[in-house]
């Protein structure tokens, strides 16, 4: 099997690179083990330092509507956080006091949404709050088992009964000027979000639930669908085990499912994430990157990895694989000519490219540009 470019990891970084390269006519493949950080996504992309016109266009072609403005967003526990680029589900406010009176609506039997914390947080901002629950008979079968009464399973049902949800919420409204709903809508596409906003005559704000994140899963699904529609090959549930290197270049990779059938490519993009996705591995003696054996920046003094203050920025989150200015990954101090590292595997080694999801996107676009210039 041979491709122009093989991307290892199908999270936000890998999918963004795949979309960009595939849309420019390259023949690419993404190999991905499984769950990624999008399954926990809040809906807002952390800073990426630059106006994201290209990404808005790329995502819009996949059916994902983004909006870019500076503001604050409501967090799942009723606090507020600065945000910029966000999915359309996420409302950004000029200030936390976004309404005079709000109605927080939960679904009976759903414990993964923190209505009372939300109400308390809103009250602190001077927004007077009421909490109400709606009992939908359609959810009764799920409600019998707490493990079934989860965001994604609920969203599958809610998306089928959106008109009924609108009717029920309207009946609960009195003089409120905002409604806060759990993020359990729009699993397949965001049309349901628009429908709710049109049908409910006051401001509709969606607040996060416990994972999995419904908007995050939708984002992952739509990106993957668009990637495949452009002709990309997505190898799901496979794991890249090792790479074959010769004179500073990688020729092929081996995966768990393909046994001795190696995948060859002109370029490789490493987008395997941080510790969470096992892109980086740590043990008491150090931190390593398991596929290529890349150089990883970390403090040799183990006790410097952690800040004893739990809430402080943790130094270990800044560690990551080392690259040159063009995002070529370094191995034994030398840049591998055709291997680029992107996304959270970079940790804090490239702060100029942003943080969190911003870093994933910016680094994916940068590495793709490098590859496209080479071609
Ligand atoms: C729980 C959590 C929540 C977050 N929420 C936000 C947020 O709301 N906003 C924000 O800005 N940032 C958030 N972040 C930061 C996050 O790092 C980025 O948002 C971004 O999604 C990371 O994307 P990524 O593609 O680099 O890595 P990941 O999303 O981690 O994806 C890496 C992928 O590579 C695969 N993989 C790993 N090893 C292999 C292998 N050997 N072979 C094949 N595949 C492999 C993994 O299975 C995974 O699918 C969050 C991070 C975490 C951990």
PDB file of C-alpha atoms in Angstrom, residues 14-229:
ATOM      1  CA  UNK A  14      -4.956  14.303  12.105  1.00  0.00           C
ATOM      2  CA  UNK A  15      -8.379  14.899  10.573  1.00  0.00           C
ATOM      3  CA  UNK A  16      -7.629  18.578   9.878  1.00  0.00           C
ATOM      4  CA  UNK A  17      -4.375  17.673   8.108  1.00  0.00           C
ATOM      5  CA  UNK A  18      -6.116  14.875   6.215  1.00  0.00           C
ATOM      6  CA  UNK A  19      -8.894  17.192   5.052  1.00  0.00           C
ATOM      7  CA  UNK A  20      -6.492  19.868   3.890  1.00  0.00           C
ATOM      8  CA  UNK A  21      -4.144  17.505   2.017  1.00  0.00           C
ATOM      9  CA  UNK A  22      -6.933  15.455   0.508  1.00  0.00           C
ATOM     10  CA  UNK A  23      -8.783  18.586  -0.627  1.00  0.00           C
ATOM     11  CA  UNK A  24      -5.580  19.671  -2.408  1.00  0.00           C
ATOM     12  CA  UNK A  25      -5.481  16.428  -4.364  1.00  0.00           C
ATOM     13  CA  UNK A  26      -3.043  14.309  -2.366  1.00  0.00           C
ATOM     14  CA  UNK A  27      -3.785  10.638  -1.811  1.00  0.00           C
ATOM     15  CA  UNK A  28      -3.732  10.188   1.957  1.00  0.00           C
ATOM     16  CA  UNK A  29      -4.573   7.659   4.659  1.00  0.00           C
ATOM     17  CA  UNK A  30      -5.315   8.134   8.342  1.00  0.00           C
ATOM     18  CA  UNK A  31      -4.569   5.255  10.710  1.00  0.00           C
ATOM     19  CA  UNK A  32      -6.227   5.660  14.095  1.00  0.00           C
ATOM     20  CA  UNK A  33      -6.497   3.503  17.159  1.00  0.00           C
ATOM     21  CA  UNK A  34      -9.676   4.850  18.677  1.00  0.00           C
ATOM     22  CA  UNK A  35     -11.091   7.445  21.010  1.00  0.00           C
ATOM     23  CA  UNK A  36      -9.625  10.945  20.873  1.00  0.00           C
ATOM     24  CA  UNK A  37      -9.927  14.219  22.755  1.00  0.00           C
ATOM     25  CA  UNK A  38     -12.886  15.354  20.614  1.00  0.00           C
ATOM     26  CA  UNK A  39     -15.016  12.884  22.573  1.00  0.00           C
ATOM     27  CA  UNK A  40     -14.481  15.234  25.540  1.00  0.00           C
ATOM     28  CA  UNK A  41     -14.596  18.486  23.572  1.00  0.00           C
ATOM     29  CA  UNK A  42     -16.181  21.546  25.160  1.00  0.00           C
ATOM     30  CA  UNK A  43     -17.134  23.054  21.806  1.00  0.00           C
ATOM     31  CA  UNK A  44     -14.615  25.924  22.011  1.00  0.00           C
ATOM     32  CA  UNK A  45     -11.137  25.781  20.504  1.00  0.00           C
ATOM     33  CA  UNK A  46      -8.387  27.124  22.756  1.00  0.00           C
ATOM     34  CA  UNK A  47      -6.250  29.931  21.389  1.00  0.00           C
ATOM     35  CA  UNK A  48      -4.662  29.638  17.971  1.00  0.00           C
ATOM     36  CA  UNK A  49      -3.190  33.166  17.779  1.00  0.00           C
ATOM     37  CA  UNK A  50      -4.479  33.995  14.303  1.00  0.00           C
ATOM     38  CA  UNK A  51      -7.718  34.650  12.433  1.00  0.00           C
ATOM     39  CA  UNK A  52      -8.937  31.230  11.379  1.00  0.00           C
ATOM     40  CA  UNK A  53     -10.580  31.996   8.000  1.00  0.00           C
ATOM     41  CA  UNK A  54      -9.114  28.888   6.395  1.00  0.00           C
ATOM     42  CA  UNK A  55     -10.345  26.603   9.126  1.00  0.00           C
ATOM     43  CA  UNK A  56     -13.837  28.089   9.085  1.00  0.00           C
ATOM     44  CA  UNK A  57     -13.983  27.331   5.361  1.00  0.00           C
ATOM     45  CA  UNK A  58     -12.519  23.831   5.674  1.00  0.00           C
ATOM     46  CA  UNK A  59     -14.918  22.901   8.489  1.00  0.00           C
ATOM     47  CA  UNK A  60     -17.892  24.532   6.812  1.00  0.00           C
ATOM     48  CA  UNK A  61     -17.358  22.251   3.794  1.00  0.00           C
ATOM     49  CA  UNK A  62     -17.687  19.356   6.255  1.00  0.00           C
ATOM     50  CA  UNK A  63     -21.001  20.758   7.593  1.00  0.00           C
ATOM     51  CA  UNK A  64     -19.486  22.185  10.793  1.00  0.00           C
ATOM     52  CA  UNK A  65     -20.408  25.785  11.465  1.00  0.00           C
ATOM     53  CA  UNK A  66     -17.875  27.755  13.494  1.00  0.00           C
ATOM     54  CA  UNK A  67     -18.025  31.317  14.701  1.00  0.00           C
ATOM     55  CA  UNK A  68     -15.132  33.490  15.754  1.00  0.00           C
ATOM     56  CA  UNK A  69     -15.547  36.272  18.286  1.00  0.00           C
ATOM     57  CA  UNK A  70     -14.025  37.160  21.615  1.00  0.00           C
ATOM     58  CA  UNK A  71     -16.308  36.578  24.567  1.00  0.00           C
ATOM     59  CA  UNK A  72     -17.068  34.391  27.547  1.00  0.00           C
ATOM     60  CA  UNK A  73     -18.891  31.070  27.547  1.00  0.00           C
ATOM     61  CA  UNK A  74     -20.892  29.246  30.175  1.00  0.00           C
ATOM     62  CA  UNK A  75     -19.037  26.232  31.585  1.00  0.00           C
ATOM     63  CA  UNK A  76     -20.773  23.017  32.825  1.00  0.00           C
ATOM     64  CA  UNK A  77     -20.472  23.990  36.513  1.00  0.00           C
ATOM     65  CA  UNK A  78     -21.833  27.506  36.140  1.00  0.00           C
ATOM     66  CA  UNK A  79     -18.540  29.361  35.814  1.00  0.00           C
ATOM     67  CA  UNK A  80     -17.484  31.382  32.769  1.00  0.00           C
ATOM     68  CA  UNK A  81     -14.387  31.158  30.630  1.00  0.00           C
ATOM     69  CA  UNK A  82     -12.938  33.251  27.795  1.00  0.00           C
ATOM     70  CA  UNK A  83     -13.437  31.714  24.375  1.00  0.00           C
ATOM     71  CA  UNK A  84     -12.964  32.638  20.728  1.00  0.00           C
ATOM     72  CA  UNK A  85     -13.424  30.122  17.923  1.00  0.00           C
ATOM     73  CA  UNK A  86     -16.408  27.896  18.792  1.00  0.00           C
ATOM     74  CA  UNK A  87     -18.963  25.529  17.353  1.00  0.00           C
ATOM     75  CA  UNK A  88     -22.323  27.108  16.641  1.00  0.00           C
ATOM     76  CA  UNK A  89     -23.800  25.362  19.719  1.00  0.00           C
ATOM     77  CA  UNK A  90     -21.671  27.568  21.950  1.00  0.00           C
ATOM     78  CA  UNK A  91     -22.971  31.053  22.651  1.00  0.00           C
ATOM     79  CA  UNK A  92     -20.344  33.659  23.457  1.00  0.00           C
ATOM     80  CA  UNK A  93     -21.369  36.605  25.627  1.00  0.00           C
ATOM     81  CA  UNK A  94     -19.813  40.025  26.051  1.00  0.00           C
ATOM     82  CA  UNK A  95     -20.156  39.572  29.835  1.00  0.00           C
ATOM     83  CA  UNK A  96     -21.319  36.726  32.117  1.00  0.00           C
ATOM     84  CA  UNK A  97     -24.593  38.468  32.879  1.00  0.00           C
ATOM     85  CA  UNK A  98     -26.181  37.396  29.606  1.00  0.00           C
ATOM     86  CA  UNK A  99     -29.793  37.483  30.815  1.00  0.00           C
ATOM     87  CA  UNK A 100     -32.005  38.864  33.576  1.00  0.00           C
ATOM     88  CA  UNK A 101     -33.833  35.642  34.272  1.00  0.00           C
ATOM     89  CA  UNK A 102     -32.927  32.150  33.102  1.00  0.00           C
ATOM     90  CA  UNK A 103     -34.668  28.804  33.069  1.00  0.00           C
ATOM     91  CA  UNK A 104     -32.324  25.815  33.459  1.00  0.00           C
ATOM     92  CA  UNK A 105     -34.015  22.770  31.974  1.00  0.00           C
ATOM     93  CA  UNK A 106     -32.906  19.210  32.602  1.00  0.00           C
ATOM     94  CA  UNK A 107     -34.389  15.892  31.505  1.00  0.00           C
ATOM     95  CA  UNK A 108     -35.864  13.700  34.252  1.00  0.00           C
ATOM     96  CA  UNK A 109     -33.427  10.971  35.294  1.00  0.00           C
ATOM     97  CA  UNK A 110     -30.384  12.567  33.625  1.00  0.00           C
ATOM     98  CA  UNK A 111     -27.571  12.910  36.188  1.00  0.00           C
ATOM     99  CA  UNK A 112     -24.747  14.013  33.884  1.00  0.00           C
ATOM    100  CA  UNK A 113     -25.954  17.622  33.733  1.00  0.00           C
ATOM    101  CA  UNK A 114     -25.328  19.899  36.707  1.00  0.00           C
ATOM    102  CA  UNK A 115     -28.428  22.079  36.762  1.00  0.00           C
ATOM    103  CA  UNK A 116     -28.039  23.210  40.382  1.00  0.00           C
ATOM    104  CA  UNK A 117     -24.381  24.230  39.946  1.00  0.00           C
ATOM    105  CA  UNK A 118     -25.350  26.087  36.789  1.00  0.00           C
ATOM    106  CA  UNK A 119     -28.185  27.903  38.546  1.00  0.00           C
ATOM    107  CA  UNK A 120     -25.899  28.809  41.452  1.00  0.00           C
ATOM    108  CA  UNK A 121     -23.284  30.158  39.042  1.00  0.00           C
ATOM    109  CA  UNK A 122     -25.847  32.224  37.168  1.00  0.00           C
ATOM    110  CA  UNK A 123     -27.305  33.615  40.394  1.00  0.00           C
ATOM    111  CA  UNK A 124     -23.791  34.779  41.339  1.00  0.00           C
ATOM    112  CA  UNK A 125     -23.748  36.835  38.142  1.00  0.00           C
ATOM    113  CA  UNK A 126     -27.080  38.425  39.052  1.00  0.00           C
ATOM    114  CA  UNK A 127     -29.172  36.227  36.751  1.00  0.00           C
ATOM    115  CA  UNK A 128     -32.194  34.970  38.624  1.00  0.00           C
ATOM    116  CA  UNK A 129     -32.736  31.294  37.953  1.00  0.00           C
ATOM    117  CA  UNK A 130     -35.364  28.545  37.979  1.00  0.00           C
ATOM    118  CA  UNK A 131     -34.617  24.851  37.467  1.00  0.00           C
ATOM    119  CA  UNK A 132     -37.185  22.581  35.836  1.00  0.00           C
ATOM    120  CA  UNK A 133     -37.124  19.008  34.562  1.00  0.00           C
ATOM    121  CA  UNK A 134     -39.026  17.579  31.647  1.00  0.00           C
ATOM    122  CA  UNK A 135     -40.169  13.993  31.666  1.00  0.00           C
ATOM    123  CA  UNK A 136     -40.118  12.504  28.179  1.00  0.00           C
ATOM    124  CA  UNK A 137     -41.728   9.030  27.976  1.00  0.00           C
ATOM    125  CA  UNK A 138     -39.342   8.374  25.056  1.00  0.00           C
ATOM    126  CA  UNK A 139     -36.458   8.336  27.584  1.00  0.00           C
ATOM    127  CA  UNK A 140     -38.072   5.888  29.995  1.00  0.00           C
ATOM    128  CA  UNK A 141     -36.338   2.808  28.596  1.00  0.00           C
ATOM    129  CA  UNK A 142     -32.939   4.535  28.930  1.00  0.00           C
ATOM    130  CA  UNK A 143     -33.715   5.848  32.412  1.00  0.00           C
ATOM    131  CA  UNK A 144     -34.029   2.276  33.740  1.00  0.00           C
ATOM    132  CA  UNK A 145     -30.241   1.939  33.645  1.00  0.00           C
ATOM    133  CA  UNK A 146     -27.913   4.784  34.692  1.00  0.00           C
ATOM    134  CA  UNK A 147     -25.270   3.478  32.265  1.00  0.00           C
ATOM    135  CA  UNK A 148     -27.702   3.936  29.356  1.00  0.00           C
ATOM    136  CA  UNK A 149     -28.926   7.396  30.392  1.00  0.00           C
ATOM    137  CA  UNK A 150     -25.893   9.088  28.862  1.00  0.00           C
ATOM    138  CA  UNK A 151     -25.535  12.132  26.619  1.00  0.00           C
ATOM    139  CA  UNK A 152     -25.106  10.327  23.305  1.00  0.00           C
ATOM    140  CA  UNK A 153     -27.932   7.832  23.822  1.00  0.00           C
ATOM    141  CA  UNK A 154     -30.211  10.702  24.881  1.00  0.00           C
ATOM    142  CA  UNK A 155     -29.211  12.805  21.864  1.00  0.00           C
ATOM    143  CA  UNK A 156     -30.226   9.997  19.514  1.00  0.00           C
ATOM    144  CA  UNK A 157     -33.762  10.267  20.921  1.00  0.00           C
ATOM    145  CA  UNK A 158     -33.884  14.051  21.388  1.00  0.00           C
ATOM    146  CA  UNK A 159     -32.958  14.606  17.747  1.00  0.00           C
ATOM    147  CA  UNK A 160     -36.076  12.659  16.730  1.00  0.00           C
ATOM    148  CA  UNK A 161     -38.454  14.614  18.973  1.00  0.00           C
ATOM    149  CA  UNK A 162     -37.168  18.161  18.601  1.00  0.00           C
ATOM    150  CA  UNK A 163     -40.638  19.633  17.978  1.00  0.00           C
ATOM    151  CA  UNK A 164     -41.862  18.080  21.198  1.00  0.00           C
ATOM    152  CA  UNK A 165     -38.855  19.463  23.113  1.00  0.00           C
ATOM    153  CA  UNK A 166     -39.647  22.931  21.777  1.00  0.00           C
ATOM    154  CA  UNK A 167     -43.285  22.625  22.826  1.00  0.00           C
ATOM    155  CA  UNK A 168     -42.380  21.448  26.336  1.00  0.00           C
ATOM    156  CA  UNK A 169     -39.788  24.182  26.884  1.00  0.00           C
ATOM    157  CA  UNK A 170     -42.186  26.854  25.631  1.00  0.00           C
ATOM    158  CA  UNK A 171     -44.790  25.645  28.117  1.00  0.00           C
ATOM    159  CA  UNK A 172     -42.332  26.069  30.997  1.00  0.00           C
ATOM    160  CA  UNK A 173     -41.347  29.601  30.029  1.00  0.00           C
ATOM    161  CA  UNK A 174     -42.888  32.550  31.829  1.00  0.00           C
ATOM    162  CA  UNK A 175     -40.924  35.803  31.876  1.00  0.00           C
ATOM    163  CA  UNK A 176     -37.408  34.341  31.419  1.00  0.00           C
ATOM    164  CA  UNK A 177     -35.196  35.797  28.718  1.00  0.00           C
ATOM    165  CA  UNK A 178     -32.894  32.752  28.447  1.00  0.00           C
ATOM    166  CA  UNK A 179     -33.092  28.966  28.583  1.00  0.00           C
ATOM    167  CA  UNK A 180     -30.142  26.747  29.474  1.00  0.00           C
ATOM    168  CA  UNK A 181     -30.292  23.226  28.051  1.00  0.00           C
ATOM    169  CA  UNK A 182     -27.863  20.280  28.321  1.00  0.00           C
ATOM    170  CA  UNK A 183     -25.668  19.556  25.289  1.00  0.00           C
ATOM    171  CA  UNK A 184     -27.686  16.528  24.223  1.00  0.00           C
ATOM    172  CA  UNK A 185     -28.859  17.783  20.842  1.00  0.00           C
ATOM    173  CA  UNK A 186     -27.519  17.587  17.310  1.00  0.00           C
ATOM    174  CA  UNK A 187     -25.602  14.316  17.304  1.00  0.00           C
ATOM    175  CA  UNK A 188     -25.742  13.871  13.530  1.00  0.00           C
ATOM    176  CA  UNK A 189     -25.725  17.483  12.417  1.00  0.00           C
ATOM    177  CA  UNK A 190     -26.372  20.900  13.841  1.00  0.00           C
ATOM    178  CA  UNK A 191     -29.748  21.475  12.119  1.00  0.00           C
ATOM    179  CA  UNK A 192     -31.411  20.512  15.423  1.00  0.00           C
ATOM    180  CA  UNK A 193     -29.544  23.301  17.215  1.00  0.00           C
ATOM    181  CA  UNK A 194     -30.900  25.837  14.715  1.00  0.00           C
ATOM    182  CA  UNK A 195     -34.384  24.356  15.002  1.00  0.00           C
ATOM    183  CA  UNK A 196     -34.352  24.743  18.820  1.00  0.00           C
ATOM    184  CA  UNK A 197     -33.096  28.308  18.579  1.00  0.00           C
ATOM    185  CA  UNK A 198     -35.808  29.162  16.067  1.00  0.00           C
ATOM    186  CA  UNK A 199     -38.598  27.442  17.987  1.00  0.00           C
ATOM    187  CA  UNK A 200     -37.821  28.746  21.490  1.00  0.00           C
ATOM    188  CA  UNK A 201     -38.600  32.464  21.679  1.00  0.00           C
ATOM    189  CA  UNK A 202     -35.757  33.409  24.102  1.00  0.00           C
ATOM    190  CA  UNK A 203     -31.991  33.015  24.048  1.00  0.00           C
ATOM    191  CA  UNK A 204     -31.050  29.294  24.080  1.00  0.00           C
ATOM    192  CA  UNK A 205     -27.742  28.437  25.736  1.00  0.00           C
ATOM    193  CA  UNK A 206     -26.310  24.909  25.701  1.00  0.00           C
ATOM    194  CA  UNK A 207     -24.191  23.821  28.659  1.00  0.00           C
ATOM    195  CA  UNK A 208     -21.816  20.855  28.780  1.00  0.00           C
ATOM    196  CA  UNK A 209     -22.609  17.480  30.317  1.00  0.00           C
ATOM    197  CA  UNK A 210     -20.305  14.722  31.505  1.00  0.00           C
ATOM    198  CA  UNK A 211     -18.548  13.034  28.545  1.00  0.00           C
ATOM    199  CA  UNK A 212     -18.971  11.880  25.900  1.00  0.00           C
ATOM    200  CA  UNK A 213     -19.447  15.289  24.340  1.00  0.00           C
ATOM    201  CA  UNK A 214     -22.279  15.323  21.816  1.00  0.00           C
ATOM    202  CA  UNK A 215     -20.910  18.319  19.836  1.00  0.00           C
ATOM    203  CA  UNK A 216     -17.434  16.745  19.938  1.00  0.00           C
ATOM    204  CA  UNK A 217     -18.642  13.440  18.554  1.00  0.00           C
ATOM    205  CA  UNK A 218     -20.613  15.221  15.855  1.00  0.00           C
ATOM    206  CA  UNK A 219     -17.492  17.205  14.912  1.00  0.00           C
ATOM    207  CA  UNK A 220     -15.366  14.051  14.681  1.00  0.00           C
ATOM    208  CA  UNK A 221     -18.012  12.237  12.630  1.00  0.00           C
ATOM    209  CA  UNK A 222     -18.525  15.094  10.161  1.00  0.00           C
ATOM    210  CA  UNK A 223     -14.774  15.634   9.684  1.00  0.00           C
ATOM    211  CA  UNK A 224     -14.263  11.930   9.049  1.00  0.00           C
ATOM    212  CA  UNK A 225     -17.218  11.776   6.667  1.00  0.00           C
ATOM    213  CA  UNK A 226     -15.920  14.738   4.668  1.00  0.00           C
ATOM    214  CA  UNK A 227     -12.416  13.269   4.608  1.00  0.00           C
ATOM    215  CA  UNK A 228     -13.726  10.006   3.194  1.00  0.00           C
ATOM    216  CA  UNK A 229     -15.975  11.841   0.715  1.00  0.00           C
TER     217      UNK A 229
END
